[in-house]
């Protein structure tokens, strides 16, 4: 039986005539499965549809959240930026907990079901909160019930992210058998397709949902998100009979125990004095696997820490980049004016163009030069992304410096609500560069942390990727709070003043550029002698 003869981006990436049962895999009823009747692109695409719906909903909230907080909820720019960064950071860190629960007890399939139950509750509550009127008709202040419901809904969505993000991508990647050459090749292309499809969901969310929220009402916009997530989980359930499920480890083999045991073995092994090689041979064979796993985990930590510099820059896209755009002239044709959130479309639109170009043109070209099947090694791809993010934030600083000069030249410094006579097109380069950086850095992190982790810890490995984005947001929160307190205490204007024409976002961008440059230097230093877990990758 020929299966999956045509796959996105990578032709003939899956399918095989081998009908033997797959070791360790079963269907949703616990029965053995084989390659021809389960998994592959057919199963993975059901999960992709599910994740497009969740990405659509999440970015539909995130794109305009700072506008909702500074508008109907009446918060300042700095406070709203902190809330957005804290929420995104929490949502990105929750996968660390979700990965442990899924790999230890619940399993990835059931974790995904739990996640989307929380999503529906969260977005439903968010819709209800946005429909509530103020406490008094003459007042624009939000009522206490509205605030409570809205913040509880944000917490539910963050919890759902924890169960969804590390499990869905790992669950989809599990549909490709790493022991089959064609499945293994397809899996590499799958990570590109995954990011491409998420960009589609993000593009529609930023363009469509942002427009609906600003011009038709917040309740309608949030209601769209709830309905989309509900449809996504229905599609996911339809594909249940085709999935390959892997039983989670338990007891002594759960992720935390495994991680602690392997690290302990390395520490004890370093202190141990071997007196008789013959007597120690059996013990050495027994612990060799754990030693190798522990060393690979220790190697990952400096790489992960260096990636945080990318996470700091990524945190600015939906907050300060968005606020910059709101001050510019957003007219396109005549009186048609773009909503500020629509300008965020430059990023996902770039991803939609660049991912196919990268996979179908750039990879084959690089493959011929490097002899690496993926064109670049995972670390080369990741490092390119961090370097591009440095270029993006440097560009953002230069553009903001020009925007402030234009505001001064037209005597708009004291008019925070005025439109600065400077076209929105000036923001395109920083958005395009950050989008290109994300194709390299984020897809690189996903594949790297999934591939280099022991099989039992692969959900945890993907949660490390989300942890980069989460901690990057929290670092941004700390920097904003720290810098604002210093600039205010000195008696001057805050760098994050509500009137952006008196603020200094350009100074903040230069601080981020310096931190990002330091992170890139650390990454290059550690990556220069990193040894891949797979011996074949060490040769590339």
Coordinates of C-alpha atoms in Angstrom, one line a residue:
X1 CA 0.0 0.0 0.0
X2 CA 1.5 3.4 -1.0
X3 CA 0.9 6.0 1.6
X4 CA 1.6 9.8 1.7
X5 CA 3.3 9.8 -1.7
X6 CA 3.0 13.6 -1.9
X7 CA 3.8 15.7 1.2
X8 CA 4.0 19.5 1.7
X9 CA 7.5 20.9 0.8
X10 CA 9.3 17.5 0.8
X11 CA 8.2 15.0 -1.8
X12 CA 8.0 11.4 -0.9
X13 CA 8.7 12.3 2.7
X14 CA 6.7 9.4 4.3
X15 CA 5.2 6.1 3.7
X16 CA 6.7 2.6 3.5
X17 CA 5.8 -0.9 2.6
X18 CA 7.0 -2.2 5.9
X19 CA 3.9 -3.7 7.6
X20 CA 5.5 -4.8 10.9
X21 CA 4.0 -3.3 14.1
X22 CA 5.8 -0.2 15.4
X23 CA 7.6 -0.8 18.7
X24 CA 6.1 1.1 21.6
X25 CA 3.3 2.6 19.5
X26 CA -0.4 1.9 19.7
X27 CA -3.7 3.3 18.6
X28 CA -6.2 5.1 20.9
X29 CA -7.6 1.6 22.0
X30 CA -4.1 0.3 22.9
X31 CA -3.8 -2.0 19.8
X32 CA -0.5 -2.3 17.9
X33 CA -0.2 -0.1 14.8
X34 CA 2.0 -0.3 11.6
X35 CA 3.2 2.4 9.3
X36 CA 0.7 2.0 6.5
X37 CA -2.4 2.4 8.7
X38 CA -1.2 5.1 11.1
X39 CA 0.9 8.2 11.5
X40 CA 2.7 10.0 8.7
X41 CA 1.6 13.2 7.1
X42 CA -2.1 12.2 7.2
X43 CA -2.1 12.1 11.0
X44 CA 0.2 15.1 11.5
X45 CA -2.0 17.4 9.4
X46 CA -4.9 16.9 11.8
X47 CA -2.7 18.2 14.5
X48 CA -1.6 21.1 12.3
X49 CA -5.2 22.2 11.8
X50 CA -5.7 22.1 15.6
X51 CA -2.6 24.2 16.2
X52 CA -3.6 26.7 13.5
X53 CA -6.8 27.3 15.4
X54 CA -5.0 27.8 18.7
X55 CA -2.4 30.0 17.2
X56 CA -5.1 32.1 15.5
X57 CA -6.9 32.5 18.8
X58 CA -3.8 33.3 20.9
X59 CA -2.4 35.9 18.4
X60 CA -6.0 37.3 18.0
X61 CA -5.8 38.2 21.7
X62 CA -2.1 39.1 21.9
X63 CA -2.1 41.4 18.8
X64 CA -4.5 43.9 20.3
X65 CA -4.2 43.2 24.0
X66 CA -2.2 46.3 24.7
X67 CA -4.9 48.3 23.0
X68 CA -7.6 46.7 25.0
X69 CA -5.7 47.3 28.3
X70 CA -4.9 50.9 27.5
X71 CA -8.4 51.5 26.1
X72 CA -11.4 49.8 27.8
X73 CA -9.4 48.8 30.9
X74 CA -7.7 52.2 31.2
X75 CA -4.1 51.2 31.9
X76 CA -0.9 53.2 31.1
X77 CA 1.5 52.2 28.4
X78 CA 4.2 50.9 30.8
X79 CA 1.6 49.0 32.9
X80 CA -0.1 47.5 29.8
X81 CA 3.3 46.4 28.3
X82 CA 4.2 44.7 31.6
X83 CA 0.8 42.9 31.7
X84 CA 1.2 41.7 28.1
X85 CA 4.8 40.6 28.6
X86 CA 3.9 38.8 31.9
X87 CA 1.0 37.0 30.3
X88 CA 2.9 35.9 27.3
X89 CA 5.9 35.0 29.5
X90 CA 3.7 32.9 31.8
X91 CA 2.0 31.2 28.8
X92 CA 5.4 30.4 27.4
X93 CA 6.7 29.0 30.7
X94 CA 3.7 26.8 31.5
X95 CA 4.9 24.2 28.9
X96 CA 7.7 23.3 31.4
X97 CA 5.0 22.1 33.8
X98 CA 2.7 20.7 31.0
X99 CA 5.6 18.7 29.5
X100 CA 6.4 17.0 32.8
X101 CA 2.7 16.1 33.5
X102 CA 2.3 14.8 29.9
X103 CA 5.5 12.7 29.8
X104 CA 5.0 11.3 33.3
X105 CA 1.3 10.6 33.7
X106 CA -1.3 12.1 31.3
X107 CA 0.2 11.4 27.9
X108 CA 0.3 13.8 25.0
X109 CA -3.1 13.0 23.5
X110 CA -5.0 13.5 26.7
X111 CA -3.0 16.6 27.5
X112 CA -4.1 18.1 24.2
X113 CA -7.7 17.4 25.0
X114 CA -7.3 19.0 28.4
X115 CA -5.6 22.1 26.8
X116 CA -8.4 22.7 24.4
X117 CA -11.1 22.3 27.1
X118 CA -9.3 25.1 28.9
X119 CA -9.0 27.2 25.7
X120 CA -12.8 27.0 25.1
X121 CA -13.5 28.0 28.7
X122 CA -10.9 30.8 28.6
X123 CA -11.9 32.4 25.4
X124 CA -15.6 32.0 26.3
X125 CA -15.0 33.9 29.6
X126 CA -13.0 36.5 27.7
X127 CA -16.0 37.1 25.4
X128 CA -18.3 37.4 28.3
X129 CA -16.1 39.9 30.1
X130 CA -15.8 42.1 27.0
X131 CA -19.6 42.3 26.9
X132 CA -20.1 43.6 30.4
X133 CA -20.9 47.3 30.7
X134 CA -19.0 49.7 33.0
X135 CA -20.2 50.0 36.6
X136 CA -22.0 53.2 35.9
X137 CA -23.4 54.3 32.5
X138 CA -21.6 57.7 32.7
X139 CA -18.3 56.0 33.6
X140 CA -15.8 54.4 31.2
X141 CA -14.0 52.6 34.1
X142 CA -14.3 48.8 33.9
X143 CA -16.4 47.1 36.6
X144 CA -14.7 44.8 39.1
X145 CA -16.5 41.7 37.6
X146 CA -15.2 42.6 34.1
X147 CA -11.7 42.8 35.4
X148 CA -11.9 39.6 37.3
X149 CA -13.4 37.6 34.4
X150 CA -10.9 39.0 31.9
X151 CA -7.8 38.2 34.1
X152 CA -9.2 34.8 34.9
X153 CA -9.7 34.1 31.2
X154 CA -6.0 35.1 30.6
X155 CA -4.9 32.7 33.3
X156 CA -7.0 29.8 31.7
X157 CA -5.5 30.5 28.3
X158 CA -2.0 30.5 29.8
X159 CA -2.7 27.1 31.6
X160 CA -4.0 25.7 28.3
X161 CA -0.8 26.8 26.5
X162 CA 1.2 24.8 29.1
X163 CA -0.7 21.6 28.1
X164 CA -0.9 22.4 24.4
X165 CA 2.4 23.7 23.2
X166 CA 4.9 21.1 24.2
X167 CA 2.5 18.2 23.6
X168 CA 1.0 19.1 20.2
X169 CA 4.2 19.6 18.3
X170 CA 5.8 16.5 20.0
X171 CA 2.6 14.5 19.3
X172 CA 2.7 15.5 15.6
X173 CA 6.4 14.8 15.3
X174 CA 5.8 11.3 16.9
X175 CA 3.7 10.5 13.8
X176 CA 7.0 10.1 11.9
X177 CA 9.0 7.0 12.8
X178 CA 12.7 8.1 13.3
X179 CA 13.8 4.5 12.4
X180 CA 12.4 4.9 8.9
X181 CA 14.6 7.0 6.6
X182 CA 11.7 8.5 4.7
X183 CA 9.8 9.3 7.8
X184 CA 12.9 10.8 9.4
X185 CA 13.4 13.1 6.4
X186 CA 9.7 14.1 6.3
X187 CA 9.9 15.0 10.0
X188 CA 12.6 17.7 9.3
X189 CA 10.4 19.2 6.6
X190 CA 7.4 18.9 8.9
X191 CA 8.9 21.5 11.3
X192 CA 9.0 24.0 8.4
X193 CA 5.4 23.2 7.5
X194 CA 4.3 23.6 11.1
X195 CA 5.7 27.1 11.3
X196 CA 4.3 28.0 7.9
X197 CA 0.8 26.9 8.9
X198 CA 1.0 28.8 12.2
X199 CA 2.0 31.9 10.2
X200 CA -1.2 31.5 8.2
X201 CA -3.3 31.4 11.4
X202 CA -1.3 34.4 12.7
X203 CA -1.8 36.4 9.5
X204 CA -5.6 35.9 9.5
X205 CA -5.7 36.8 13.3
X206 CA -3.7 40.0 13.0
X207 CA -5.5 41.1 9.9
X208 CA -9.1 39.9 10.4
X209 CA -9.5 39.7 14.2
X210 CA -7.6 43.0 14.8
X211 CA -9.9 44.8 12.3
X212 CA -13.1 43.3 13.9
X213 CA -12.0 44.2 17.4
X214 CA -11.3 47.8 16.6
X215 CA -14.3 48.5 14.3
X216 CA -17.0 46.0 15.2
X217 CA -16.4 45.4 18.9
X218 CA -14.2 43.4 21.3
X219 CA -17.0 40.9 22.1
X220 CA -17.4 39.9 18.5
X221 CA -13.7 39.6 18.0
X222 CA -13.2 37.4 21.1
X223 CA -16.2 35.3 20.2
X224 CA -14.6 34.5 16.9
X225 CA -11.6 33.1 18.7
X226 CA -13.7 30.8 20.9
X227 CA -15.6 29.4 17.9
X228 CA -12.4 28.8 16.0
X229 CA -10.8 26.8 18.8
X230 CA -13.9 24.7 19.2
X231 CA -13.9 23.9 15.5
X232 CA -10.1 23.0 15.7
X233 CA -10.6 20.4 18.5
X234 CA -13.5 18.8 16.5
X235 CA -11.1 18.3 13.5
X236 CA -8.4 16.9 15.9
X237 CA -10.9 14.3 17.3
X238 CA -11.9 13.2 13.8
X239 CA -8.3 12.1 13.2
X240 CA -8.1 10.0 16.4
X241 CA -8.3 6.6 14.7
X242 CA -5.1 7.4 12.7
X243 CA -2.8 8.5 15.5
X244 CA 0.3 6.7 16.9
X245 CA 0.2 7.0 20.7
X246 CA 3.2 6.3 22.9
X247 CA 2.6 5.3 26.5
X248 CA 4.2 7.8 28.9
X249 CA 6.9 6.6 31.2
X250 CA 6.1 6.4 34.9
X251 CA 7.7 5.8 38.3
X252 CA 11.5 5.7 38.2
X253 CA 11.5 6.6 34.6
X254 CA 9.5 9.8 34.8
X255 CA 11.3 12.9 33.3
X256 CA 12.3 14.5 36.6
X257 CA 13.7 11.2 38.0
X258 CA 15.4 10.4 34.7
X259 CA 17.0 13.9 34.6
X260 CA 18.1 13.8 38.2
X261 CA 19.5 10.2 37.9
X262 CA 21.5 10.9 34.7
X263 CA 23.0 14.1 36.2
X264 CA 23.8 12.2 39.5
X265 CA 25.6 9.5 37.5
X266 CA 27.9 12.0 35.9
X267 CA 28.8 13.6 39.2
X268 CA 29.4 10.3 40.9
X269 CA 31.3 9.0 38.0
X270 CA 33.7 11.9 38.1
X271 CA 34.5 11.2 41.8
X272 CA 34.8 7.4 41.4
X273 CA 38.2 5.8 41.4
X274 CA 38.3 2.8 39.2
X275 CA 40.6 0.1 40.7
X276 CA 39.9 -2.9 38.6
X277 CA 38.7 -2.4 35.0
X278 CA 37.5 -6.0 34.8
X279 CA 35.3 -5.7 37.9
X280 CA 33.9 -2.3 36.7
X281 CA 33.1 -3.4 33.1
X282 CA 29.5 -4.6 33.9
X283 CA 28.7 -1.4 35.8
X284 CA 30.2 0.8 33.0
X285 CA 27.9 -0.8 30.4
X286 CA 24.9 -0.3 32.6
X287 CA 25.4 3.4 33.2
X288 CA 26.9 4.4 29.9
X289 CA 23.5 5.4 28.4
X290 CA 22.7 7.6 31.4
X291 CA 26.1 9.3 31.3
X292 CA 25.7 10.1 27.6
X293 CA 22.2 11.5 28.2
X294 CA 23.3 13.6 31.1
X295 CA 26.2 15.1 29.2
X296 CA 23.9 16.0 26.3
X297 CA 21.5 17.7 28.7
X298 CA 24.4 19.7 30.3
X299 CA 25.5 20.8 26.9
X300 CA 22.0 22.1 26.1
X301 CA 21.8 24.5 29.0
X302 CA 24.3 27.2 27.8
X303 CA 22.8 27.1 24.3
X304 CA 19.4 27.6 25.8
X305 CA 20.6 30.5 28.0
X306 CA 22.1 32.2 25.0
X307 CA 18.8 32.0 23.1
X308 CA 17.2 34.2 25.7
X309 CA 18.6 37.2 24.0
X310 CA 16.3 36.4 21.0
X311 CA 13.3 36.0 23.4
X312 CA 13.8 39.5 24.7
X313 CA 13.6 41.0 21.2
X314 CA 10.7 38.8 20.2
X315 CA 8.7 40.2 23.2
X316 CA 8.6 43.7 21.7
X317 CA 6.7 42.8 18.5
X318 CA 3.2 42.7 20.0
X319 CA 3.8 45.6 22.5
X320 CA 6.2 48.4 21.7
X321 CA 6.4 47.8 17.9
X322 CA 2.6 47.9 18.0
X323 CA 2.4 51.2 19.9
X324 CA 5.0 52.7 17.5
X325 CA 2.7 51.9 14.6
X326 CA -0.3 53.6 16.2
X327 CA 1.5 57.0 16.1
X328 CA 2.3 56.9 12.4
X329 CA 0.3 57.8 9.3
X330 CA -1.4 54.5 8.4
X331 CA -3.3 55.6 5.3
X332 CA -2.9 53.4 2.3
X333 CA -5.3 54.6 -0.4
X334 CA -7.2 57.8 0.0
X335 CA -9.1 57.8 3.4
X336 CA -8.5 54.1 4.0
X337 CA -6.5 53.7 7.3
X338 CA -5.0 50.5 8.5
X339 CA -5.7 49.4 12.1
X340 CA -2.5 49.5 14.1
X341 CA -2.6 45.7 14.7
X342 CA -2.7 45.1 10.9
X343 CA 0.8 46.3 10.5
X344 CA 1.9 43.3 12.5
X345 CA 0.9 41.3 9.4
X346 CA 4.3 42.2 7.9
X347 CA 5.8 39.4 10.0
X348 CA 3.6 36.4 9.2
X349 CA 3.3 37.6 5.6
X350 CA 7.1 37.4 5.4
X351 CA 7.0 33.9 7.0
X352 CA 4.5 32.7 4.4
X353 CA 6.8 33.8 1.6
X354 CA 10.1 32.8 3.2
X355 CA 9.4 29.3 4.5
X356 CA 8.6 27.8 1.1
X357 CA 11.6 29.7 -0.4
X358 CA 13.8 28.4 2.4
X359 CA 12.6 24.8 2.1
X360 CA 12.4 24.4 -1.6
X361 CA 15.2 26.8 -2.9
X362 CA 17.6 27.8 -0.1
X363 CA 18.0 24.3 1.5
X364 CA 18.8 22.5 -1.8
X365 CA 21.3 25.3 -2.6
X366 CA 22.9 25.0 0.8
X367 CA 22.8 21.2 0.7
X368 CA 25.0 21.3 -2.4
X369 CA 27.5 23.5 -0.6
X370 CA 27.6 21.9 2.8
X371 CA 26.7 18.2 2.0
X372 CA 24.2 18.5 5.0
X373 CA 20.7 17.1 4.1
X374 CA 19.1 20.0 5.9
X375 CA 21.4 22.6 4.3
X376 CA 22.5 24.1 7.6
X377 CA 23.1 22.3 10.9
X378 CA 20.5 23.0 13.6
X379 CA 22.9 25.3 15.5
X380 CA 23.9 27.2 12.3
X381 CA 20.2 27.9 11.6
X382 CA 19.6 29.0 15.2
X383 CA 22.6 31.3 15.3
X384 CA 21.5 32.9 12.0
X385 CA 18.2 33.7 13.6
X386 CA 19.8 35.3 16.7
X387 CA 22.0 37.5 14.4
X388 CA 19.0 38.6 12.4
X389 CA 17.1 39.6 15.5
X390 CA 20.1 41.8 16.4
X391 CA 19.8 43.5 13.0
X392 CA 16.0 43.9 13.6
X393 CA 16.2 45.7 17.0
X394 CA 19.1 47.9 15.7
X395 CA 16.8 48.9 12.8
X396 CA 13.9 49.5 15.2
X397 CA 16.1 51.9 17.3
X398 CA 17.1 53.9 14.2
X399 CA 13.5 54.1 12.9
X400 CA 12.3 55.3 16.4
X401 CA 15.1 58.0 16.5
X402 CA 13.8 59.3 13.1
X403 CA 10.2 59.2 14.3
X404 CA 11.0 61.3 17.4
X405 CA 12.9 63.8 15.2
X406 CA 9.9 64.1 12.8
X407 CA 7.7 64.7 15.9
X408 CA 10.0 67.5 17.1
X409 CA 10.3 69.1 13.7
X410 CA 6.5 69.3 13.4
X411 CA 6.1 70.5 17.0
X412 CA 4.2 67.4 18.1
X413 CA 6.2 66.6 21.2
X414 CA 3.4 67.7 23.6
X415 CA 0.6 66.2 21.5
X416 CA 0.6 62.5 22.3
X417 CA -2.6 61.8 20.3
X418 CA -1.3 63.4 17.1
X419 CA -0.4 61.4 14.0
X420 CA 3.3 61.9 13.2
X421 CA 3.7 62.7 9.5
X422 CA 5.8 59.6 8.8
X423 CA 4.6 56.7 6.8
X424 CA 3.9 53.3 8.4
X425 CA 6.2 51.8 5.7
X426 CA 9.1 52.8 7.9
X427 CA 8.2 50.0 10.3
X428 CA 8.3 47.3 7.6
X429 CA 12.1 46.5 7.8
X430 CA 12.1 45.7 11.5
X431 CA 9.0 43.5 11.2
X432 CA 10.4 41.7 8.1
X433 CA 13.8 41.1 9.7
X434 CA 12.2 39.7 12.9
X435 CA 10.0 37.4 10.9
X436 CA 13.0 36.1 8.9
X437 CA 14.9 35.7 12.2
X438 CA 12.0 33.6 13.6
X439 CA 12.1 31.2 10.7
X440 CA 15.7 30.5 11.5
X441 CA 15.7 30.8 15.3
X442 CA 12.3 29.4 16.3
X443 CA 12.2 26.5 13.9
X444 CA 15.8 25.9 14.7
X445 CA 15.1 25.8 18.4
X446 CA 12.1 23.5 17.9
X447 CA 14.0 20.9 15.9
X448 CA 17.2 21.2 18.0
X449 CA 15.6 20.8 21.5
X450 CA 13.3 18.0 20.2
X451 CA 16.2 16.1 18.4
X452 CA 18.8 16.5 21.1
X453 CA 16.7 15.4 24.1
X454 CA 16.4 11.8 25.2
X455 CA 13.2 10.2 23.9
X456 CA 11.5 10.3 27.3
X457 CA 12.1 14.1 27.6
X458 CA 11.1 15.3 24.2
X459 CA 8.0 17.2 25.4
X460 CA 10.3 18.8 28.0
X461 CA 12.8 19.6 25.2
X462 CA 10.1 21.5 23.2
X463 CA 9.1 23.3 26.4
X464 CA 12.6 24.6 26.6
X465 CA 11.9 26.4 23.3
X466 CA 8.8 28.0 24.7
X467 CA 10.7 28.8 27.8
X468 CA 13.0 31.0 25.8
X469 CA 10.1 33.1 24.7
X470 CA 8.6 33.1 28.2
X471 CA 11.7 34.1 30.1
X472 CA 12.4 36.6 27.3
X473 CA 9.1 38.3 28.1
X474 CA 9.8 38.3 31.8
X475 CA 13.3 39.8 31.2
X476 CA 11.5 42.5 29.2
X477 CA 9.1 43.1 32.1
X478 CA 12.0 43.5 34.5
X479 CA 13.9 45.8 32.1
X480 CA 10.8 48.0 31.6
X481 CA 10.1 48.3 35.3
X482 CA 13.7 48.9 36.2
X483 CA 14.3 51.5 33.5
X484 CA 11.0 53.3 34.2
X485 CA 11.8 53.5 37.9
X486 CA 15.3 55.0 37.2
X487 CA 14.1 57.5 34.6
X488 CA 11.1 58.6 36.8
X489 CA 13.2 58.9 40.0
X490 CA 15.7 61.2 38.2
X491 CA 12.8 63.7 37.6
X492 CA 12.9 63.3 33.9
X493 CA 10.4 61.8 31.4
X494 CA 10.1 58.0 31.4
X495 CA 11.4 56.1 28.4
X496 CA 7.9 54.6 28.3
X497 CA 5.8 57.7 28.8
X498 CA 2.2 57.5 27.7
X499 CA 3.0 60.3 25.2
X500 CA 5.4 58.3 22.9
X501 CA 6.6 61.6 21.4
X502 CA 8.2 62.4 24.8
X503 CA 9.3 58.8 25.5
X504 CA 12.6 57.2 24.4
X505 CA 11.8 53.8 23.0
X506 CA 14.9 54.2 20.9
X507 CA 17.1 54.1 24.0
X508 CA 15.4 50.9 25.2
X509 CA 16.0 49.3 21.8
X510 CA 19.7 50.1 22.0
X511 CA 19.8 48.5 25.4
X512 CA 18.2 45.4 24.0
X513 CA 20.7 45.4 21.0
X514 CA 23.6 45.4 23.4
X515 CA 22.2 42.5 25.4
X516 CA 21.4 40.6 22.2
X517 CA 25.0 41.1 20.9
X518 CA 26.3 39.6 24.2
X519 CA 23.9 36.7 23.8
X520 CA 25.0 36.1 20.3
X521 CA 28.7 36.0 21.3
X522 CA 28.0 33.5 24.1
X523 CA 26.0 31.3 21.6
X524 CA 28.8 31.3 19.0
X525 CA 31.3 30.4 21.7
X526 CA 29.3 27.5 23.1
X527 CA 28.1 26.2 19.7
X528 CA 31.7 26.1 18.3
X529 CA 32.4 22.9 20.3
X530 CA 28.9 21.5 20.8
X531 CA 28.8 17.7 20.1
X532 CA 25.5 16.5 18.6
X533 CA 23.8 13.5 20.2
X534 CA 23.7 11.7 16.8
X535 CA 27.2 10.8 15.6
X536 CA 26.2 11.4 12.0
X537 CA 25.3 15.1 12.8
X538 CA 28.8 15.6 14.3
X539 CA 30.3 15.1 10.9
X540 CA 28.3 18.0 9.3

